[in-house]
Amino acid sequence: MMLGNSPAFYSFSTNDITKSKDFYEGLLGLKVKTHEMGMLRVFIQGKEIGIIYPKENHVPATFTVLNFEVTGIEEKVDALIAKGIVFEQYPAPLQTDEKGICWPPQGTDRPAIAWFKDPGGNILSLIEERP
């Protein structure tokens, strides 16, 4: 494919760039740099993975905009809860537990997932592949 070797990154908006910077940098521990145009450049493992830009008429995404692949999802959820993060609660078929983790049914290769929102209301997730 003609774009198969092209670097790619995500971008989404927020209604409060300062709160978003504090959230991604302070709470989640990501490296964040403010771009001269007022956007946030987000880095993981030294690589820029995306931008968050201010938008006056921002409307939160109704889908997951950013997934973090983790090991030990329950411990990560507990650590984020301790920092004040509230995980989303979903009914069946996703059926999250009291912490907000959707555990895969036994015998499936589906991942465990826990969803939470950033200050702009955008949906993020922790996702752990199950053996």
Short mmCIF file of C-alpha atoms in Angstrom, two decimals:
data_model
loop_
_atom_site.label_atom_id
_atom_site.label_comp_id
_atom_site.label_asym_id
_atom_site.label_seq_id
_atom_site.Cartn_x
_atom_site.Cartn_y
_atom_site.Cartn_z
CA MET A 1 0.00 0.00 0.00
CA MET A 2 1.26 3.48 -0.74
CA LEU A 3 1.01 4.59 2.94
CA GLY A 4 2.28 1.34 4.45
CA ASN A 5 5.68 2.81 5.35
CA SER A 6 4.49 6.28 6.35
CA PRO A 7 4.71 7.32 9.99
CA ALA A 8 1.30 8.01 11.51
CA PHE A 9 -0.01 9.69 14.65
CA TYR A 10 -3.32 10.43 16.33
CA SER A 11 -4.89 13.82 16.92
CA PHE A 12 -7.98 14.89 18.80
CA SER A 13 -9.33 18.04 20.38
CA THR A 14 -9.96 19.29 23.89
CA ASN A 15 -11.75 22.28 25.35
CA ASP A 16 -9.06 22.95 28.00
CA ILE A 17 -5.45 22.54 26.89
CA THR A 18 -4.06 23.35 30.37
CA LYS A 19 -6.15 20.65 32.11
CA SER A 20 -5.23 18.22 29.34
CA LYS A 21 -1.50 18.93 29.79
CA ASP A 22 -1.80 18.39 33.56
CA PHE A 23 -3.76 15.16 32.99
CA TYR A 24 -1.51 13.55 30.37
CA GLU A 25 1.74 14.70 31.95
CA GLY A 26 0.93 14.78 35.66
CA LEU A 27 -1.58 11.95 36.09
CA LEU A 28 -0.65 9.59 33.26
CA GLY A 29 3.10 10.30 33.31
CA LEU A 30 3.51 10.94 29.59
CA LYS A 31 6.03 13.36 28.17
CA VAL A 32 4.11 16.36 26.84
CA LYS A 33 5.47 19.43 25.08
CA THR A 34 3.50 22.55 24.25
CA HIS A 35 3.75 23.41 20.57
CA GLU A 36 4.06 27.06 19.55
CA MET A 37 0.59 26.85 17.99
CA GLY A 38 -0.94 25.96 21.39
CA MET A 39 -1.19 22.23 20.75
CA LEU A 40 0.20 19.49 22.97
CA ARG A 41 2.71 17.10 21.47
CA VAL A 42 2.52 13.73 23.26
CA PHE A 43 5.47 11.33 23.48
CA ILE A 44 5.79 7.72 24.59
CA GLN A 45 9.16 5.96 24.76
CA GLY A 46 10.81 9.04 23.22
CA LYS A 47 8.61 9.00 20.14
CA GLU A 48 5.92 11.53 19.35
CA ILE A 49 2.67 9.61 19.08
CA GLY A 50 0.14 12.37 18.66
CA ILE A 51 -1.19 15.84 19.22
CA ILE A 52 -4.02 17.27 21.26
CA TYR A 53 -5.29 20.59 20.01
CA PRO A 54 -7.55 23.22 21.54
CA LYS A 55 -10.94 23.62 19.93
CA GLU A 56 -13.47 26.17 21.11
CA ASN A 57 -16.49 24.10 20.04
CA HIS A 58 -14.95 20.79 21.14
CA VAL A 59 -17.25 17.79 21.34
CA PRO A 60 -15.79 14.68 23.04
CA ALA A 61 -15.26 11.64 20.88
CA THR A 62 -17.85 8.91 21.42
CA PHE A 63 -15.26 6.20 20.73
CA THR A 64 -11.87 5.27 22.16
CA VAL A 65 -9.26 7.72 20.84
CA LEU A 66 -6.17 6.27 22.55
CA ASN A 67 -5.35 2.78 23.85
CA PHE A 68 -2.50 1.99 26.23
CA GLU A 69 -1.27 -1.60 26.01
CA VAL A 70 -0.38 -2.72 29.53
CA THR A 71 0.48 -5.76 31.57
CA GLY A 72 -1.11 -6.10 34.99
CA ILE A 73 -4.27 -4.20 34.08
CA GLU A 74 -5.81 -4.54 37.53
CA GLU A 75 -2.77 -2.98 39.22
CA LYS A 76 -2.69 -0.16 36.64
CA VAL A 77 -6.40 0.51 37.18
CA ASP A 78 -5.88 0.57 40.96
CA ALA A 79 -2.98 3.02 40.59
CA LEU A 80 -5.02 5.36 38.39
CA ILE A 81 -8.04 5.13 40.71
CA ALA A 82 -5.72 6.18 43.55
CA LYS A 83 -4.84 9.26 41.47
CA GLY A 84 -8.51 10.14 41.08
CA ILE A 85 -9.27 8.59 37.69
CA VAL A 86 -12.83 7.27 37.42
CA PHE A 87 -13.25 4.31 35.09
CA GLU A 88 -16.33 3.95 32.94
CA GLN A 89 -19.00 1.43 33.85
CA TYR A 90 -20.66 -0.43 30.98
CA PRO A 91 -23.47 -3.00 31.01
CA ALA A 92 -23.47 -6.24 29.02
CA PRO A 93 -22.20 -7.13 26.51
CA LEU A 94 -19.10 -5.25 27.71
CA GLN A 95 -19.99 -5.74 31.40
CA THR A 96 -17.31 -4.04 33.43
CA ASP A 97 -16.60 -5.05 37.01
CA GLU A 98 -16.76 -2.68 40.01
CA LYS A 99 -13.36 -1.19 39.06
CA GLY A 100 -14.36 -0.68 35.42
CA ILE A 101 -12.52 -3.64 33.86
CA CYS A 102 -14.17 -5.67 31.12
CA TRP A 103 -12.75 -9.17 31.55
CA PRO A 104 -12.86 -11.49 28.55
CA PRO A 105 -14.96 -14.64 28.75
CA GLN A 106 -13.02 -17.80 29.61
CA GLY A 107 -11.66 -19.58 26.57
CA THR A 108 -11.54 -16.51 24.35
CA ASP A 109 -8.54 -14.55 23.18
CA ARG A 110 -10.19 -11.17 23.75
CA PRO A 111 -8.23 -8.62 25.77
CA ALA A 112 -9.16 -7.18 29.15
CA ILE A 113 -10.09 -3.49 28.74
CA ALA A 114 -10.78 -0.58 31.09
CA TRP A 115 -12.04 2.75 29.74
CA PHE A 116 -11.66 6.22 31.25
CA LYS A 117 -12.00 9.81 30.07
CA ASP A 118 -9.59 12.71 29.79
CA PRO A 119 -10.53 16.26 30.90
CA GLY A 120 -12.09 16.92 27.47
CA GLY A 121 -14.33 13.86 27.82
CA ASN A 122 -12.41 11.83 25.20
CA ILE A 123 -12.36 8.09 25.86
CA LEU A 124 -9.03 6.35 26.55
CA SER A 125 -8.38 2.75 27.51
CA LEU A 126 -6.00 0.39 29.16
CA ILE A 127 -5.88 -2.87 27.26
CA GLU A 128 -4.16 -6.12 28.22
CA GLU A 129 -3.86 -9.04 25.86
CA ARG A 130 -4.66 -12.26 27.66
CA PRO A 131 -2.54 -15.42 27.27
#
